[in-house]
Amino acid sequence: MPRPNGHVSYGGSHSSLISPPDLTDLNKSSTGYLRTLSKFAQSGTSEDFSITSPAPSVIGLHGRRQLKRTDSTRASKGTVALSNGTGYAWEGRNWMDQQRQFLQAYEYLCHIGEAKEWIEDIIHKPIPPIVQLEEALRDGVTLAEIVQALKPERPVRIFHHPKLQYRHSDNIAVFFHFLGEIELPELFRFETIDLYEKKNIPKVIYCIHALSWLLYRNGMVGFRIGNLVGQLQFEHHELEEMQKGLDKAGINMPSFSGMGASFGADPEPEPVESEEDRIQRELSDNEDMILDLQAQIRGASVRMRLGNKMQSLWDAEEILVDLQARIRGDWARQISDYRLTMKRFAVDLQSASRGYMVRTAQRRQEARWQDQESQVIMLQSLVRAKKAKIEVQAIKSRIRHEESGIRRLQAAIRGALERKRFDEQHEQTQNAEAGVQQLQAAMRGLLVRRSQQQQLMLLCQSQKSVTSLQAVARGLFLRTDHTRQLSALLNKNGLWQTLQAVSRGGFLRQTVAETQALLQHHKTEASKLQAIARGNVIRAHVAELKSSLASFSESISDLQGASRAFMLRSRLAADKMTLQSHNPHTRCLQACIRGYLQRQYQSRTQNDLQSHSVEIILLQSLSRAMLLRMEIGDVLAQLEDEEAAIEALQAAARGVLVRQQFAEKMRFFKENMEKVVKVQSFVRAKLQGQAYKSLTSGKNPPVGTVKGFVHLLNDSDFDFDEEIEFERLRKTVVQHVRQNEMADQYITQLDIKIALLVKNKITLDEVVKHQKHFGGSVGNLLTNTEMSSKDPFDLKALNKNSRRKLEQYQELFFVLQTQPQYLGRLFKKIREQATPEKECERLKHLMMGLFGYAQKRREEYYLLKLITRSIKEEVDSCHSLQEYLRGNFFWAKVFSAYIKSPRDRKFMRDLMGSLIKDNIIDNQGLDLESDPMQIYLRSIENEQLRTGQRSRRSPDIAREEAIRDEETKRTFIAHLQDLRDIADQFFSSLEELLFKMPYGIRYIAQQMFQCLVSKFQHDEQSHILKIVGHWLWKNYLQPALLEPEKFGVVDRGLSQEHKRNLGEVAKVLGQIAAGKLFGVDHVFLQPLNSYVRESIERIGETWATLIDVPDAETQFDIDEFNDLYAKTKPTLYIKMADIFSVHHLIAAETQCICPNQDDALRDVIRELGSAKNNESELMSVSTSEICLTLNPKLHDVEDPDAEIKALFMETKRCILYIIRVQAGTNLMEIMVKPITMEDQDRWDGIVRDELSAGSRKRGAYAEANTLIDIGSMNYSELKRTALENILQLEQFGRLTRHNHYQDLLNAIAIDIRTKHRRRIQRQRELEGVRLTLARLNDQAVYLDQQLKTYNDYIEQAMVTLQNKKGKKRFLMPFTKQWDHERELQRSGRVPKFGSFKYSAQELANRGVLVSWTGYSERQWDKIDLTISSNEVGVFSIEGSSGSIAMPGASAQVPLDDLLQAQYNGTQFLEFFGGVLRVNVNLFLHLIMRKFYKDRDS
């Protein structure tokens, strides 16, 4: 293979284009951005989605695309011309500058495009293009379609016609009606002629924008209107025509920019771009191009070095091959040896290590277990105890569930055992004879054994004496026997000696025989021993011979040498002759030997070289390096001579390459401009989202992130307006609540009086009197103008003492709100006194008014604290759970008023609405009767109705027989199945919507559970949880289920059948909530006990989840010190009468509420004095409601960290402005950074825009109580103040420099998140108040209707009574009344409702007439008074003397005036210009007796 003689070229063509198939392959990438690009590529569009160079932005507006005119071809019909050209038009960069006069038209067209996209997203169909949209909107069809899409349940009649007609204004009217429904402010609306006659089309587009923001804020749509300014391009003639049209119309273009902020939407943050940010942005925008250029340069440099290197390597190929072979061989041998050595070492090391580790682990484990032996034993004991307790609790709970059955089983077992014992005794009595005999025998044996035992015991007591006696006897016997034997032996002495001699002889002979036998047995060993002895003798002889020869050693040696020499010469001669005969073979052998020796030598040399390989390689490297440096020196000397030419050539080549690459990049960018914009917008949105995520959920957000979102802390005008609106609505709610309460009380009393009237218990005049006292409609009960216009602290209305009294009342109500122990003790006292129900209702409304009906989160927080404190007071006073369950607590009544809020009604509707509607209301054939007798009787009725004949089944049977009827049994089983299914649906809905349950309900249940567990520690927690759950069911869920129409669950009333079915469902659910099975009280529901048992366990888990909520301080972000340092003080709207009622109540129960004599509340009550005196003094201020600003009285109860908190707040406010002026990587770097003139200029601009006296902007922490005026400082003073505060906080331990004071930024980030949550909370509160107000208005309308019904009934009763003739009265002829009636009949002036004539004396005798000025009492018998009525409720009084009418003696008296005078306590009324005076009560009695009763008197 020939070797190349030049450099190797590694260059190739480079293309930056990424085609859609390439992007599609990225859908499985681990990088989220690449997967997103892959999704864009798979979206189906025909565009080439390639990564391109970023488009230039507008200077000073980061992220806003700079517009260019890149195509000269006009779009045929479309108005939006996206850049899809093939060439990159750098010459069009200044197109926007040339078209600046069309900027207004361009932005207006962009806003039309935004409206067009929003409308298409609403109505889900395309509409005409942007430039044609103004004309297309004139007929109002599109606007009416928007209303149809947003209100699909409402049929909208839309007039369609190709030509514009005036009837199209009906479509616009539909749109206007919809704007009125959603309460779009008039500021954003347009007139009909603005659209129909094109008077002001921009106002129409402005209205559509405002509508989109309002719908988004109200949650009717889930997306905002887009922002297309800077993202669309239009043709020149389109912009020119639009600008001409705007100039011709001469209208002011509305401002679209601040609309989102006007509706409370969070604006997209646009941080101010600093110089560093601008440089960083431009570098990041051109990052791909810079990286590509750097890669090209590095590639060229590497290729040049690579070419030189390759040439030198080709020149030294043979040397390199040899060197590589040697190196590979040596390296392979070293690797092999090293691997073997390391393998052995590693195996040994691993074995030793594993052994050591195992032994160490075992020792540690043994030592640990030994150290923890007592703890392990204790843990085991605790586990076993816990297990035993759980088993015992399970057994107890099982026993509790089956208590009645267990009792019956125990009774049955005891009866069986008693009967068995009696039977056994009876059988034993029958078979007693044989047993008795055996018993007697046993008793006799027992007596005998007892006597023997007594004797044995006596022997045991004399045991020592008996033992000693036996020992002496045995010793005497032994000594006597020994003496006898010894004397016998002495008599036979000779015989014994002979016997001994014979014995010794026999023994010796036996020993000799045994020795001979033994020698015979060891004969072989004896022979060997003899041979050894003979050998020793011979060796001794040979040694003697050697010693004799040693004396002749020299002679013998010479002889031997001569002999050997002769023999050797002989052998050598023979060998030489032999070698001569084999000469060729010998030479070959010598050559082999020399080769072998040479190889041995080379092997030793190679071994030496291998042992010195490092030195040899180093020497070779030095040699080659010397040679290479010499060659390079020669080359460099030649290059130095031509350096200028080479540099020029290289520069020219690099310039050509860079320009080519740059041109390619420019062309590529131009082709992919729109896609680059998409990618940039996506990346910017992603970065912005990540920044906001780091702010909201990150632990340590950086300075840049906090700086970018710091504007979210500012309070906008919209926030301020919302606060004002909330206070206004809150005040209105309090008024409406009291109006409706008073109206309800009045209507209730009126209903009672009408019922008594129907039963003839009272007279009509009492009913009318009560009716007239009310004063009209519900809306007239409380005057709104009085509360809103009168200032309770007006100097004209108050003196110094009255003002002080009101201030003391403010302190009193603040203490009662924030210190729940006082009212908690009062609630307990109310329960102990058994206060009447009517008085409890009054006190309940009084307490709810004291807490503003929990409309704001502060009042709701303190109301929950009061209820939970009252629960604790009641629980602590109870001695058992049964006593607590039997209690009728006052806090429960307050709780019942608290749960009547819109959020509770909404939750009940979500929980039970569909359940009741689908299963109860819509299911007309549903019947859940669980009484078999009723089912049986109903089936008989149905059979008789169906057949028309009398049923053969008897209706007079017992329930046990009724259930055996087949039809009844089937129906009964079906009813039980329906009950089970509906109950199961309820539990599923409760589990699914449990998280939506209002927090207050769950918090009260949690606190009740904790109080009961703390008080009754010996009771099972599961049992206590069951009690809490049953309370929640009974007081919160069951009322809404039984009366869903009252709680807003359904929209209409229910029939008796529906309510009966709901009662059956509530019976099953209540049994499950109580945790008990059906017993003998509901014997026919016992088949459901298996389901009830399963549901009890299921609902127990639900109750456990229900009470798992955070504490109230965390939920409401409130603590006990908030009101002490808050700039905005809480307010309370309360009636003067309620103020004095609370004062009187607290003063009467002071001993109970304040047991300590030095209690602060006692001081407040003492300073207030008597409630009655204050009432007479302050009623001149206002007779209706006033607004009190609550101030803390207890100055000694302060936040111990108040100063530190204030200092921390002041420091945060300073830091917010500092990070807006200067930039840095962390806060410490910013604080130590020197101040420049540019920084001071930025600060002056901030002061001028935000902190000046005339500025309407309210910055962050503007409501904080700080002692410094930031607006009057220069930037250096601001920074110095912040540093001093930081150092003080560091001394207090709140900050540390180790994390660069990151805690300050974290606190600001928390404030930003909290501010956003506060806005959401305020919107929810506003929505809740509006819902409450709407509900109260509906209730007021209902009460007005009911009141109107009662008033109509009373009016009709009055007319009926006045028209009632009764039986014809008998008039005595020729009396004054007889003559008066005849005169009236003769003249034809008979009044419709009668006329009566009395003399003044007669009326005076009755007490009606008191005085008549101008006439003495003696003249009264000659003067007459005529009382007549020709109109309902109006009476005429006329005076006459005889038949002549007296001048001026006539008056019209309405019945309303008489009743009002009686109600006001007026004793006398004057008529005839003050001449006639009558007694009010007696005159009213006379009128009611004559005109409203049977005319028989």
mmCIF file of N, CA and C in Angstrom, residues 29 117 145 190 192 246 411 430 515 596 633 650 970 1179:
data_model
loop_
_atom_site.group_PDB
_atom_site.id
_atom_site.type_symbol
_atom_site.label_atom_id
_atom_site.label_comp_id
_atom_site.label_asym_id
_atom_site.label_seq_id
_atom_site.Cartn_x
_atom_site.Cartn_y
_atom_site.Cartn_z
ATOM 1 N N SER A 29 -35.839 11.279 23.777
ATOM 2 C CA SER A 29 -34.672 11.862 24.438
ATOM 3 C C SER A 29 -34.975 12.094 25.911
ATOM 4 N N GLU A 117 -58.461 35.905 17.529
ATOM 5 C CA GLU A 117 -58.096 34.591 18.072
ATOM 6 C C GLU A 117 -58.944 34.234 19.279
ATOM 7 N N GLU A 145 -73.112 35.271 18.888
ATOM 8 C CA GLU A 145 -72.586 33.901 18.970
ATOM 9 C C GLU A 145 -71.667 33.736 20.182
ATOM 10 N N PHE A 190 -69.399 50.065 24.760
ATOM 11 C CA PHE A 190 -69.541 50.921 23.599
ATOM 12 C C PHE A 190 -71.027 51.119 23.313
ATOM 13 N N THR A 192 -74.347 51.491 20.519
ATOM 14 C CA THR A 192 -74.774 50.751 19.319
ATOM 15 C C THR A 192 -74.246 51.407 18.050
ATOM 16 N N LEU A 246 -58.021 55.515 10.672
ATOM 17 C CA LEU A 246 -57.979 56.030 12.045
ATOM 18 C C LEU A 246 -57.867 57.552 12.062
ATOM 19 N N ALA A 411 -76.414 -15.506 79.152
ATOM 20 C CA ALA A 411 -77.570 -15.983 79.921
ATOM 21 C C ALA A 411 -77.911 -17.429 79.555
ATOM 22 N N GLN A 430 -79.158 -40.401 93.073
ATOM 23 C CA GLN A 430 -79.738 -41.715 92.797
ATOM 24 C C GLN A 430 -78.720 -42.827 93.003
ATOM 25 N N THR A 515 8.153 -67.988 82.495
ATOM 26 C CA THR A 515 9.328 -67.322 81.898
ATOM 27 C C THR A 515 9.798 -68.085 80.680
ATOM 28 N N TYR A 596 24.291 -22.884 21.252
ATOM 29 C CA TYR A 596 23.575 -22.893 22.529
ATOM 30 C C TYR A 596 24.160 -21.858 23.479
ATOM 31 N N GLY A 633 14.056 23.027 14.206
ATOM 32 C CA GLY A 633 14.823 24.271 14.158
ATOM 33 C C GLY A 633 15.098 24.713 12.735
ATOM 34 N N GLN A 650 -2.561 32.754 5.711
ATOM 35 C CA GLN A 650 -3.446 32.156 6.704
ATOM 36 C C GLN A 650 -4.637 33.066 7.014
ATOM 37 N N ARG A 970 -90.443 -9.550 48.632
ATOM 38 C CA ARG A 970 -89.681 -9.054 47.482
ATOM 39 C C ARG A 970 -89.537 -7.529 47.549
ATOM 40 N N MET A 1179 -77.424 57.214 72.976
ATOM 41 C CA MET A 1179 -78.456 56.986 71.972
ATOM 42 C C MET A 1179 -78.637 58.187 71.069
#
